Each structure stands twice: as C-alpha cells, then as structure tokens.
Amino acid sequence: PLSIIDKVEGIDFEREEPSIRVIGLEIAKKLHDQGHVFVDARAQEYLSNGIIPNAIFNNNFDSLAKQISDIISLNTAFVVYCSDDDCGSSEELAYELQGWGFNNILVFTGGWKKWIEAELEIGSYE
C-alpha cells in the first residue's frame, strides 16, 4: 500500500528516490495554495464541469509528461488527482509518470469530488 502523508511538514518536496504517496483534501488545499503543480487524471469528457484551478490535463501521455517536466524537475513534488475515492486513474497515471522518471508524486485521494464538496475554487478547462 502507498504511504499516507497527513502533514505538509511530512512532505519532502525534492526526492531522488521514486516515491508515490497519498494525501487528503487538507494537504491538497495547502499544496495548491502554495502553487504546487496539480495534474488531472480524469477522462476529458469529465473536465467540462471544471478542474482544480491551474491543473494540467493532457490525454496524450508523452505530451503530459513533457508538459510537467517543462515546469518542474523530476524530483519535485506534484499532485495527481481524479474523480473520487473509487477512481483508479490517478494512481495508474502516477505509476506511469514514475516510469517516465518522476520521483515525487502525491496522489490526492477523493480528488475532484472532495474538492467540490469542500466548495473550493473551481477552474475551467479550455
């Protein structure tokens, strides 16, 4: 099982060892407020309802990986999310991105559903 991070202080934002860890809403919100990269793992048809503001989406994996690597280093922490607790897309994408070379991936469990339930800001996907 993936390790769960329950405090922002528990996150090392630069890691050279591959690691995928799980975060919840409270930490996701703090990381978003601090300007960390968020990646939306949902299928494109779900994005019309909105995205977490400034989240990156690209249904072409190589383009997505390049887009992320143009913004941050392979060792810098970033967040991947999908629809809800039952959605496995964020974890699948996290493993694919790890295979591409990213070492520091945080999976936001509950994702979009938890974000909108908390009535947090919503961005639009163009």
CSV table of N, CA, C and O in Angstrom, one decimal:
chain,number,residue,atom,x,y,z
A,1,PRO,N,0.8,-1.2,0.0
A,1,PRO,CA,0.0,0.0,0.0
A,1,PRO,C,0.9,1.3,0.0
A,1,PRO,O,2.0,1.3,0.5
A,2,LEU,N,0.3,2.3,-0.6
A,2,LEU,CA,1.0,3.6,-0.6
A,2,LEU,C,1.0,4.2,0.7
A,2,LEU,O,0.1,4.1,1.5
A,3,SER,N,2.1,4.9,1.1
A,3,SER,CA,2.1,5.6,2.4
A,3,SER,C,1.3,6.8,2.3
A,3,SER,O,1.2,7.5,1.3
A,4,ILE,N,0.7,7.2,3.4
A,4,ILE,CA,-0.2,8.3,3.5
A,4,ILE,C,0.5,9.4,4.3
A,4,ILE,O,1.1,9.2,5.3
A,5,ILE,N,0.5,10.6,3.7
A,5,ILE,CA,1.1,11.8,4.4
A,5,ILE,C,-0.1,12.6,5.0
A,5,ILE,O,-1.1,12.9,4.4
A,6,ASP,N,0.0,12.9,6.3
A,6,ASP,CA,-1.1,13.6,6.9
A,6,ASP,C,-0.7,15.0,7.4
A,6,ASP,O,-1.4,15.7,8.0
A,7,LYS,N,0.6,15.4,7.1
A,7,LYS,CA,1.0,16.8,7.5
A,7,LYS,C,1.9,17.3,6.4
A,7,LYS,O,2.7,16.6,5.8
A,8,VAL,N,1.7,18.5,6.0
A,8,VAL,CA,2.5,19.1,5.0
A,8,VAL,C,4.0,19.0,5.4
A,8,VAL,O,4.9,18.8,4.5
A,9,GLU,N,4.3,19.1,6.7
A,9,GLU,CA,5.7,19.1,7.2
A,9,GLU,C,6.3,17.7,6.9
A,9,GLU,O,7.5,17.5,6.9
A,10,GLY,N,5.4,16.7,6.6
A,10,GLY,CA,5.9,15.3,6.4
A,10,GLY,C,6.3,15.1,4.9
A,10,GLY,O,6.7,14.0,4.5
A,11,ILE,N,6.2,16.2,4.1
A,11,ILE,CA,6.5,16.0,2.7
A,11,ILE,C,7.9,16.6,2.4
A,11,ILE,O,8.2,17.7,2.7
A,12,ASP,N,8.7,15.7,1.8
A,12,ASP,CA,10.0,16.3,1.3
A,12,ASP,C,9.7,16.7,-0.2
A,12,ASP,O,9.3,15.8,-1.0
A,13,PHE,N,9.9,17.9,-0.5
A,13,PHE,CA,9.5,18.4,-1.8
A,13,PHE,C,10.5,18.1,-2.9
A,13,PHE,O,10.2,18.3,-4.1
A,14,GLU,N,11.6,17.6,-2.5
A,14,GLU,CA,12.6,17.2,-3.5
A,14,GLU,C,13.0,15.7,-3.1
A,14,GLU,O,13.5,15.5,-2.0
A,15,ARG,N,12.9,14.8,-4.0
A,15,ARG,CA,13.2,13.4,-3.7
A,15,ARG,C,13.9,12.8,-4.9
A,15,ARG,O,13.5,13.0,-6.0
A,16,GLU,N,15.0,12.1,-4.6
A,16,GLU,CA,15.7,11.4,-5.7
A,16,GLU,C,15.3,9.9,-5.8
A,16,GLU,O,15.6,9.3,-6.8
A,17,GLU,N,14.7,9.4,-4.8
A,17,GLU,CA,14.2,8.0,-4.8
A,17,GLU,C,12.8,8.0,-5.2
A,17,GLU,O,12.0,8.8,-4.7
A,18,PRO,N,12.4,7.2,-6.2
A,18,PRO,CA,11.0,7.1,-6.6
A,18,PRO,C,10.0,6.9,-5.5
A,18,PRO,O,10.2,6.0,-4.7
A,19,SER,N,9.0,7.7,-5.4
A,19,SER,CA,8.0,7.5,-4.4
A,19,SER,C,6.6,8.1,-4.8
A,19,SER,O,6.6,9.1,-5.4
A,20,ILE,N,5.6,7.3,-4.5
A,20,ILE,CA,4.2,7.7,-4.7
A,20,ILE,C,3.6,7.7,-3.3
A,20,ILE,O,3.6,6.6,-2.7
A,21,ARG,N,3.0,8.8,-2.9
A,21,ARG,CA,2.4,8.8,-1.6
A,21,ARG,C,1.0,9.4,-1.7
A,21,ARG,O,0.7,10.1,-2.7
A,22,VAL,N,0.2,9.2,-0.7
A,22,VAL,CA,-1.2,9.6,-0.7
A,22,VAL,C,-1.4,10.8,0.2
A,22,VAL,O,-0.9,10.8,1.3
A,23,ILE,N,-2.2,11.8,-0.3
A,23,ILE,CA,-2.6,12.9,0.6
A,23,ILE,C,-4.2,13.1,0.5
A,23,ILE,O,-4.8,12.6,-0.4
A,24,GLY,N,-4.7,13.8,1.5
A,24,GLY,CA,-6.1,14.1,1.5
A,24,GLY,C,-6.4,15.5,1.2
A,24,GLY,O,-5.5,16.3,0.8
A,25,LEU,N,-7.6,15.9,1.4
A,25,LEU,CA,-8.0,17.3,1.0
A,25,LEU,C,-7.3,18.4,1.7
A,25,LEU,O,-6.9,19.3,1.0
A,26,GLU,N,-7.1,18.3,3.0
A,26,GLU,CA,-6.5,19.4,3.7
A,26,GLU,C,-5.1,19.7,3.2
A,26,GLU,O,-4.7,20.8,2.9
A,27,ILE,N,-4.3,18.6,2.9
A,27,ILE,CA,-2.9,18.8,2.4
A,27,ILE,C,-3.0,19.3,1.0
A,27,ILE,O,-2.2,20.2,0.5
A,28,ALA,N,-3.9,18.7,0.2
A,28,ALA,CA,-4.0,19.1,-1.2
A,28,ALA,C,-4.3,20.6,-1.3
A,28,ALA,O,-3.7,21.3,-2.1
A,29,LYS,N,-5.2,21.1,-0.5
A,29,LYS,CA,-5.5,22.5,-0.5
A,29,LYS,C,-4.3,23.4,-0.1
A,29,LYS,O,-4.0,24.4,-0.8
A,30,LYS,N,-3.6,23.0,0.9
A,30,LYS,CA,-2.4,23.7,1.3
A,30,LYS,C,-1.4,23.7,0.1
A,30,LYS,O,-0.8,24.7,-0.2
A,31,LEU,N,-1.1,22.6,-0.5
A,31,LEU,CA,-0.2,22.5,-1.6
A,31,LEU,C,-0.6,23.3,-2.8
A,31,LEU,O,0.2,24.0,-3.4
A,32,HIS,N,-2.0,23.3,-3.0
A,32,HIS,CA,-2.5,24.2,-4.1
A,32,HIS,C,-2.2,25.6,-3.8
A,32,HIS,O,-1.8,26.4,-4.7
A,33,ASP,N,-2.5,26.0,-2.6
A,33,ASP,CA,-2.3,27.4,-2.1
A,33,ASP,C,-0.9,27.8,-2.3
A,33,ASP,O,-0.6,29.0,-2.5
A,34,GLN,N,0.0,26.9,-2.1
A,34,GLN,CA,1.5,27.1,-2.2
A,34,GLN,C,2.0,27.1,-3.7
A,34,GLN,O,3.1,27.3,-4.0
A,35,GLY,N,1.1,26.8,-4.6
A,35,GLY,CA,1.4,26.8,-6.0
A,35,GLY,C,2.0,25.6,-6.6
A,35,GLY,O,2.6,25.6,-7.7
A,36,HIS,N,1.9,24.5,-5.9
A,36,HIS,CA,2.4,23.2,-6.5
A,36,HIS,C,1.6,22.8,-7.7
A,36,HIS,O,0.4,23.1,-7.8
A,37,VAL,N,2.3,22.0,-8.6
A,37,VAL,CA,1.6,21.5,-9.8
A,37,VAL,C,0.6,20.5,-9.5
A,37,VAL,O,0.9,19.5,-8.7
A,38,PHE,N,-0.6,20.6,-10.1
A,38,PHE,CA,-1.6,19.6,-10.0
A,38,PHE,C,-1.9,19.0,-11.4
A,38,PHE,O,-1.9,19.8,-12.3
A,39,VAL,N,-2.1,17.7,-11.4
A,39,VAL,CA,-2.4,17.0,-12.7
A,39,VAL,C,-3.7,16.3,-12.6
A,39,VAL,O,-3.9,15.5,-11.7
A,40,ASP,N,-4.6,16.6,-13.6
A,40,ASP,CA,-5.9,16.0,-13.6
A,40,ASP,C,-5.8,14.7,-14.4
A,40,ASP,O,-5.5,14.7,-15.6
A,41,ALA,N,-6.2,13.5,-13.8
A,41,ALA,CA,-6.1,12.2,-14.5
A,41,ALA,C,-7.4,11.8,-15.0
A,41,ALA,O,-7.5,10.7,-15.5
A,42,ARG,N,-8.4,12.6,-14.9
A,42,ARG,CA,-9.7,12.2,-15.4
A,42,ARG,C,-9.8,12.2,-16.9
A,42,ARG,O,-9.0,12.8,-17.6
A,43,ALA,N,-10.8,11.5,-17.5
A,43,ALA,CA,-11.0,11.5,-18.9
A,43,ALA,C,-11.5,12.9,-19.3
A,43,ALA,O,-12.2,13.5,-18.5
A,44,GLN,N,-11.2,13.3,-20.5
A,44,GLN,CA,-11.5,14.6,-21.0
A,44,GLN,C,-13.0,15.0,-20.8
A,44,GLN,O,-13.3,16.1,-20.5
A,45,GLU,N,-13.9,14.0,-21.1
A,45,GLU,CA,-15.3,14.4,-21.0
A,45,GLU,C,-15.8,14.8,-19.6
A,45,GLU,O,-16.8,15.5,-19.5
A,46,TYR,N,-15.0,14.5,-18.6
A,46,TYR,CA,-15.4,15.0,-17.2
A,46,TYR,C,-14.9,16.4,-16.9
A,46,TYR,O,-15.3,16.9,-15.9
A,47,LEU,N,-14.1,17.0,-17.7
A,47,LEU,CA,-13.5,18.2,-17.4
A,47,LEU,C,-14.4,19.4,-17.7
A,47,LEU,O,-14.2,20.5,-17.2
A,48,SER,N,-15.5,19.2,-18.4
A,48,SER,CA,-16.4,20.3,-18.7
A,48,SER,C,-17.1,20.8,-17.4
A,48,SER,O,-17.5,22.0,-17.3
A,49,ASN,N,-17.1,20.0,-16.3
A,49,ASN,CA,-17.6,20.5,-15.0
A,49,ASN,C,-16.6,21.4,-14.3
A,49,ASN,O,-16.9,21.9,-13.2
A,50,GLY,N,-15.4,21.4,-14.8
A,50,GLY,CA,-14.4,22.2,-14.1
A,50,GLY,C,-13.2,21.3,-13.7
A,50,GLY,O,-13.2,20.1,-13.8
A,51,ILE,N,-12.1,22.0,-13.3
A,51,ILE,CA,-10.9,21.4,-12.8
A,51,ILE,C,-10.4,22.1,-11.6
A,51,ILE,O,-10.9,23.3,-11.3
A,52,ILE,N,-9.5,21.6,-10.9
A,52,ILE,CA,-8.8,22.3,-9.8
A,52,ILE,C,-8.0,23.4,-10.5
A,52,ILE,O,-7.4,23.1,-11.5
A,53,PRO,N,-8.2,24.7,-10.1
A,53,PRO,CA,-7.6,25.8,-10.8
A,53,PRO,C,-6.1,25.5,-11.2
A,53,PRO,O,-5.3,25.0,-10.3
A,54,ASN,N,-5.8,25.8,-12.4
A,54,ASN,CA,-4.4,25.7,-13.0
A,54,ASN,C,-3.9,24.2,-13.1
A,54,ASN,O,-2.7,24.0,-13.4
A,55,ALA,N,-4.8,23.2,-12.9
A,55,ALA,CA,-4.3,21.8,-13.0
A,55,ALA,C,-4.0,21.6,-14.5
A,55,ALA,O,-4.5,22.2,-15.4
A,56,ILE,N,-3.0,20.7,-14.7
A,56,ILE,CA,-2.6,20.3,-16.1
A,56,ILE,C,-3.4,19.1,-16.5
A,56,ILE,O,-3.6,18.2,-15.7
A,57,PHE,N,-3.9,19.1,-17.7
A,57,PHE,CA,-4.5,17.9,-18.3
A,57,PHE,C,-4.0,17.8,-19.7
A,57,PHE,O,-3.9,18.7,-20.5
A,58,ASN,N,-3.7,16.5,-20.1
A,58,ASN,CA,-3.4,16.2,-21.5
A,58,ASN,C,-3.6,14.7,-21.7
A,58,ASN,O,-3.1,13.9,-20.9
A,59,ASN,N,-4.5,14.4,-22.6
A,59,ASN,CA,-4.8,12.9,-22.8
A,59,ASN,C,-3.7,12.2,-23.5
A,59,ASN,O,-3.8,11.0,-23.7
A,60,ASN,N,-2.7,12.9,-24.0
A,60,ASN,CA,-1.5,12.3,-24.6
A,60,ASN,C,-0.4,12.2,-23.5
A,60,ASN,O,0.1,13.2,-23.1
A,61,PHE,N,-0.1,10.9,-23.1
A,61,PHE,CA,0.8,10.7,-22.0
A,61,PHE,C,2.2,11.4,-22.2
A,61,PHE,O,2.7,12.1,-21.3
A,62,ASP,N,2.8,11.2,-23.4
A,62,ASP,CA,4.1,11.8,-23.6
A,62,ASP,C,4.1,13.3,-23.5
A,62,ASP,O,5.0,13.9,-23.0
A,63,SER,N,3.0,13.9,-24.1
A,63,SER,CA,2.9,15.3,-24.1
A,63,SER,C,2.7,15.8,-22.6
A,63,SER,O,3.2,16.8,-22.2
A,64,LEU,N,1.9,15.1,-21.9
A,64,LEU,CA,1.7,15.4,-20.5
A,64,LEU,C,3.0,15.4,-19.7
A,64,LEU,O,3.3,16.3,-19.0
A,65,ALA,N,3.7,14.3,-19.8
A,65,ALA,CA,5.0,14.1,-19.1
A,65,ALA,C,5.9,15.3,-19.4
A,65,ALA,O,6.6,15.8,-18.6
A,66,LYS,N,6.0,15.6,-20.7
A,66,LYS,CA,6.9,16.7,-21.1
A,66,LYS,C,6.4,18.0,-20.6
A,66,LYS,O,7.2,18.8,-20.1
A,67,GLN,N,5.1,18.2,-20.6
A,67,GLN,CA,4.5,19.5,-20.0
A,67,GLN,C,4.9,19.6,-18.6
A,67,GLN,O,5.3,20.7,-18.1
A,68,ILE,N,4.8,18.5,-17.8
A,68,ILE,CA,5.1,18.6,-16.4
A,68,ILE,C,6.6,18.9,-16.2
A,68,ILE,O,7.1,19.7,-15.4
A,69,SER,N,7.5,18.1,-17.0
A,69,SER,CA,8.9,18.3,-16.9
A,69,SER,C,9.4,19.6,-17.3
A,69,SER,O,10.5,20.1,-17.0
A,70,ASP,N,8.6,20.3,-18.2
A,70,ASP,CA,9.0,21.7,-18.5
A,70,ASP,C,8.8,22.7,-17.4
A,70,ASP,O,9.4,23.8,-17.4
A,71,ILE,N,7.9,22.3,-16.4
A,71,ILE,CA,7.6,23.2,-15.3
A,71,ILE,C,8.4,22.9,-14.1
A,71,ILE,O,8.9,23.8,-13.4
A,72,ILE,N,8.6,21.6,-13.8
A,72,ILE,CA,9.3,21.2,-12.5
A,72,ILE,C,10.4,20.2,-12.9
A,72,ILE,O,10.3,19.5,-13.9
A,73,SER,N,11.3,19.9,-11.9
A,73,SER,CA,12.3,18.9,-12.1
A,73,SER,C,11.7,17.5,-11.8
A,73,SER,O,10.6,17.4,-11.2
A,74,LEU,N,12.3,16.5,-12.2
A,74,LEU,CA,11.8,15.1,-12.0
A,74,LEU,C,11.8,14.8,-10.5
A,74,LEU,O,11.1,13.8,-10.1
A,75,ASN,N,12.4,15.5,-9.6
A,75,ASN,CA,12.5,15.3,-8.2
A,75,ASN,C,11.5,16.1,-7.4
A,75,ASN,O,11.4,16.0,-6.2
A,76,THR,N,10.8,17.1,-8.1
A,76,THR,CA,9.9,18.0,-7.4
A,76,THR,C,8.6,17.4,-7.2
A,76,THR,O,8.0,16.8,-8.1
A,77,ALA,N,8.0,17.6,-6.0
A,77,ALA,CA,6.7,17.0,-5.6
A,77,ALA,C,5.6,17.7,-6.5
A,77,ALA,O,5.6,18.9,-6.7
A,78,PHE,N,4.6,16.9,-6.9
A,78,PHE,CA,3.4,17.4,-7.6
A,78,PHE,C,2.3,16.4,-7.3
A,78,PHE,O,2.5,15.3,-6.8
A,79,VAL,N,1.1,16.9,-7.5
A,79,VAL,CA,-0.1,16.2,-7.1
A,79,VAL,C,-0.9,15.7,-8.3
A,79,VAL,O,-1.1,16.4,-9.3
A,80,VAL,N,-1.4,14.4,-8.3
A,80,VAL,CA,-2.2,13.8,-9.3
A,80,VAL,C,-3.6,13.5,-8.7
A,80,VAL,O,-3.6,13.0,-7.5
A,81,TYR,N,-4.7,13.9,-9.3
A,81,TYR,CA,-6.0,13.5,-8.8
A,81,TYR,C,-6.9,13.1,-9.9
A,81,TYR,O,-6.7,13.3,-11.1
A,82,CYS,N,-8.0,12.4,-9.5
A,82,CYS,CA,-9.0,12.0,-10.4
A,82,CYS,C,-10.4,12.3,-9.8
A,82,CYS,O,-10.5,13.2,-9.0
A,83,SER,N,-11.4,11.5,-10.2
A,83,SER,CA,-12.8,11.9,-9.8
A,83,SER,C,-13.1,11.8,-8.3
A,83,SER,O,-13.7,12.7,-7.7
A,84,ASP,N,-12.8,10.6,-7.7
A,84,ASP,CA,-13.3,10.3,-6.3
A,84,ASP,C,-12.4,9.2,-5.7
A,84,ASP,O,-11.5,8.7,-6.4
A,85,ASP,N,-12.8,8.7,-4.6
A,85,ASP,CA,-12.1,7.6,-3.9
A,85,ASP,C,-12.1,6.4,-4.7
A,85,ASP,O,-11.1,5.6,-4.6
A,86,ASP,N,-13.1,6.1,-5.5
A,86,ASP,CA,-13.1,4.9,-6.3
A,86,ASP,C,-12.4,4.9,-7.6
A,86,ASP,O,-12.2,3.9,-8.3
A,87,CYS,N,-11.9,6.1,-8.0
A,87,CYS,CA,-11.3,6.3,-9.3
A,87,CYS,C,-9.8,5.8,-9.2
A,87,CYS,O,-9.1,6.3,-8.3
A,88,GLY,N,-9.4,4.9,-10.0
A,88,GLY,CA,-8.0,4.5,-10.0
A,88,GLY,C,-7.1,5.2,-11.0
A,88,GLY,O,-5.9,4.9,-11.0
A,89,SER,N,-7.6,6.1,-11.7
A,89,SER,CA,-6.9,6.8,-12.8
A,89,SER,C,-5.7,7.5,-12.2
A,89,SER,O,-4.6,7.6,-12.9
A,90,SER,N,-5.8,8.2,-11.1
A,90,SER,CA,-4.7,9.0,-10.6
A,90,SER,C,-3.6,8.1,-10.2
A,90,SER,O,-2.4,8.4,-10.4
A,91,GLU,N,-3.9,6.9,-9.6
A,91,GLU,CA,-2.8,6.0,-9.2
A,91,GLU,C,-2.1,5.4,-10.4
A,91,GLU,O,-0.9,5.3,-10.5
A,92,GLU,N,-2.9,5.0,-11.4
A,92,GLU,CA,-2.4,4.5,-12.6
A,92,GLU,C,-1.4,5.5,-13.3
A,92,GLU,O,-0.3,5.2,-13.7
A,93,LEU,N,-1.9,6.7,-13.4
A,93,LEU,CA,-1.1,7.8,-14.0
A,93,LEU,C,0.1,8.0,-13.2
A,93,LEU,O,1.2,8.2,-13.8
A,94,ALA,N,0.0,8.0,-11.9
A,94,ALA,CA,1.2,8.2,-11.0
A,94,ALA,C,2.3,7.2,-11.3
A,94,ALA,O,3.5,7.5,-11.5
A,95,TYR,N,1.9,5.9,-11.5
A,95,TYR,CA,2.8,4.9,-11.8
A,95,TYR,C,3.4,5.0,-13.2
A,95,TYR,O,4.6,4.8,-13.4
A,96,GLU,N,2.6,5.5,-14.1
A,96,GLU,CA,3.1,5.7,-15.5
A,96,GLU,C,4.2,6.9,-15.4
A,96,GLU,O,5.2,6.8,-16.1
A,97,LEU,N,3.8,7.9,-14.7
A,97,LEU,CA,4.7,9.1,-14.6
A,97,LEU,C,6.0,8.7,-13.9
A,97,LEU,O,7.1,9.1,-14.2
A,98,GLN,N,5.9,7.8,-12.9
A,98,GLN,CA,7.1,7.4,-12.2
A,98,GLN,C,8.0,6.6,-13.2
A,98,GLN,O,9.2,6.7,-13.2
A,99,GLY,N,7.3,5.8,-14.0
A,99,GLY,CA,8.1,5.0,-15.0
A,99,GLY,C,8.8,5.9,-16.0
A,99,GLY,O,9.8,5.6,-16.5
A,100,TRP,N,8.2,7.1,-16.2
A,100,TRP,CA,8.8,8.1,-17.2
A,100,TRP,C,10.0,8.8,-16.5
A,100,TRP,O,10.8,9.4,-17.2
A,101,GLY,N,10.1,8.7,-15.2
A,101,GLY,CA,11.2,9.3,-14.5
A,101,GLY,C,10.9,10.3,-13.3
A,101,GLY,O,11.8,10.8,-12.7
A,102,PHE,N,9.6,10.6,-13.1
A,102,PHE,CA,9.2,11.4,-12.0
A,102,PHE,C,9.4,10.7,-10.7
A,102,PHE,O,9.0,9.5,-10.6
A,103,ASN,N,10.0,11.3,-9.7
A,103,ASN,CA,10.3,10.6,-8.4
A,103,ASN,C,9.4,11.0,-7.2
A,103,ASN,O,9.5,10.4,-6.2
A,104,ASN,N,8.6,12.0,-7.4
A,104,ASN,CA,8.0,12.6,-6.2
A,104,ASN,C,6.5,12.9,-6.4
A,104,ASN,O,6.1,14.1,-6.6
A,105,ILE,N,5.7,11.9,-6.4
A,105,ILE,CA,4.3,12.0,-6.8
A,105,ILE,C,3.3,11.8,-5.6
A,105,ILE,O,3.5,10.9,-4.9
A,106,LEU,N,2.4,12.8,-5.5
A,106,LEU,CA,1.4,12.7,-4.4
A,106,LEU,C,0.1,12.5,-5.1
A,106,LEU,O,-0.4,13.2,-5.9
A,107,VAL,N,-0.6,11.4,-4.6
A,107,VAL,CA,-2.0,11.1,-5.1
A,107,VAL,C,-3.0,11.7,-4.2
A,107,VAL,O,-3.0,11.3,-3.0
A,108,PHE,N,-3.8,12.6,-4.7
A,108,PHE,CA,-4.9,13.2,-3.8
A,108,PHE,C,-6.1,12.3,-3.9
A,108,PHE,O,-6.8,12.3,-4.8
A,109,THR,N,-6.3,11.5,-2.8
A,109,THR,CA,-7.5,10.6,-2.8
A,109,THR,C,-8.8,11.5,-2.6
A,109,THR,O,-8.7,12.5,-1.8
A,110,GLY,N,-9.8,11.0,-3.2
A,110,GLY,CA,-11.1,11.8,-3.1
A,110,GLY,C,-11.1,12.8,-4.2
A,110,GLY,O,-12.2,13.2,-4.7
A,111,GLY,N,-10.0,13.3,-4.6
A,111,GLY,CA,-9.9,14.2,-5.8
A,111,GLY,C,-10.9,15.2,-6.0
A,111,GLY,O,-11.3,16.0,-5.1
A,112,TRP,N,-11.5,15.3,-7.2
A,112,TRP,CA,-12.4,16.3,-7.6
A,112,TRP,C,-13.6,16.3,-6.7
A,112,TRP,O,-14.1,17.4,-6.3
A,113,LYS,N,-14.2,15.1,-6.4
A,113,LYS,CA,-15.4,15.1,-5.5
A,113,LYS,C,-15.1,15.8,-4.2
A,113,LYS,O,-16.0,16.6,-3.8
A,114,LYS,N,-14.0,15.5,-3.5
A,114,LYS,CA,-13.7,16.1,-2.2
A,114,LYS,C,-13.5,17.6,-2.4
A,114,LYS,O,-13.9,18.4,-1.6
A,115,TRP,N,-12.9,18.0,-3.5
A,115,TRP,CA,-12.6,19.4,-3.8
A,115,TRP,C,-13.9,20.2,-3.9
A,115,TRP,O,-14.0,21.3,-3.3
A,116,ILE,N,-14.9,19.7,-4.7
A,116,ILE,CA,-16.1,20.5,-4.9
A,116,ILE,C,-17.0,20.4,-3.6
A,116,ILE,O,-17.7,21.3,-3.3
A,117,GLU,N,-16.9,19.2,-2.9
A,117,GLU,CA,-17.7,19.1,-1.7
A,117,GLU,C,-17.3,20.2,-0.7
A,117,GLU,O,-18.0,20.7,0.1
A,118,ALA,N,-16.0,20.5,-0.7
A,118,ALA,CA,-15.4,21.5,0.2
A,118,ALA,C,-15.7,22.9,-0.3
A,118,ALA,O,-15.3,23.9,0.4
A,119,GLU,N,-16.3,23.0,-1.4
A,119,GLU,CA,-16.7,24.3,-2.0
A,119,GLU,C,-15.4,25.2,-2.3
A,119,GLU,O,-15.4,26.4,-2.1
A,120,LEU,N,-14.4,24.5,-2.7
A,120,LEU,CA,-13.1,25.2,-3.0
A,120,LEU,C,-13.2,25.8,-4.5
A,120,LEU,O,-14.1,25.4,-5.2
A,121,GLU,N,-12.3,26.7,-4.8
A,121,GLU,CA,-12.4,27.4,-6.1
A,121,GLU,C,-12.3,26.3,-7.2
A,121,GLU,O,-11.6,25.3,-7.1
A,122,ILE,N,-13.0,26.6,-8.3
A,122,ILE,CA,-13.0,25.7,-9.4
A,122,ILE,C,-12.5,26.5,-10.7
A,122,ILE,O,-12.8,27.7,-10.9
A,123,GLY,N,-11.6,25.9,-11.4
A,123,GLY,CA,-11.1,26.4,-12.6
A,123,GLY,C,-11.9,25.9,-13.8
A,123,GLY,O,-12.5,24.8,-13.7
A,124,SER,N,-11.7,26.5,-15.0
A,124,SER,CA,-12.4,25.9,-16.2
A,124,SER,C,-11.3,25.3,-17.1
A,124,SER,O,-10.2,25.8,-17.1
A,125,TYR,N,-11.8,24.3,-17.8
A,125,TYR,CA,-10.9,23.6,-18.7
A,125,TYR,C,-11.2,24.1,-20.1
A,125,TYR,O,-12.3,24.1,-20.5
A,126,GLU,N,-10.2,24.7,-20.8
A,126,GLU,CA,-10.4,25.1,-22.2
A,126,GLU,C,-9.9,24.1,-23.1
A,126,GLU,O,-8.8,23.7,-23.1
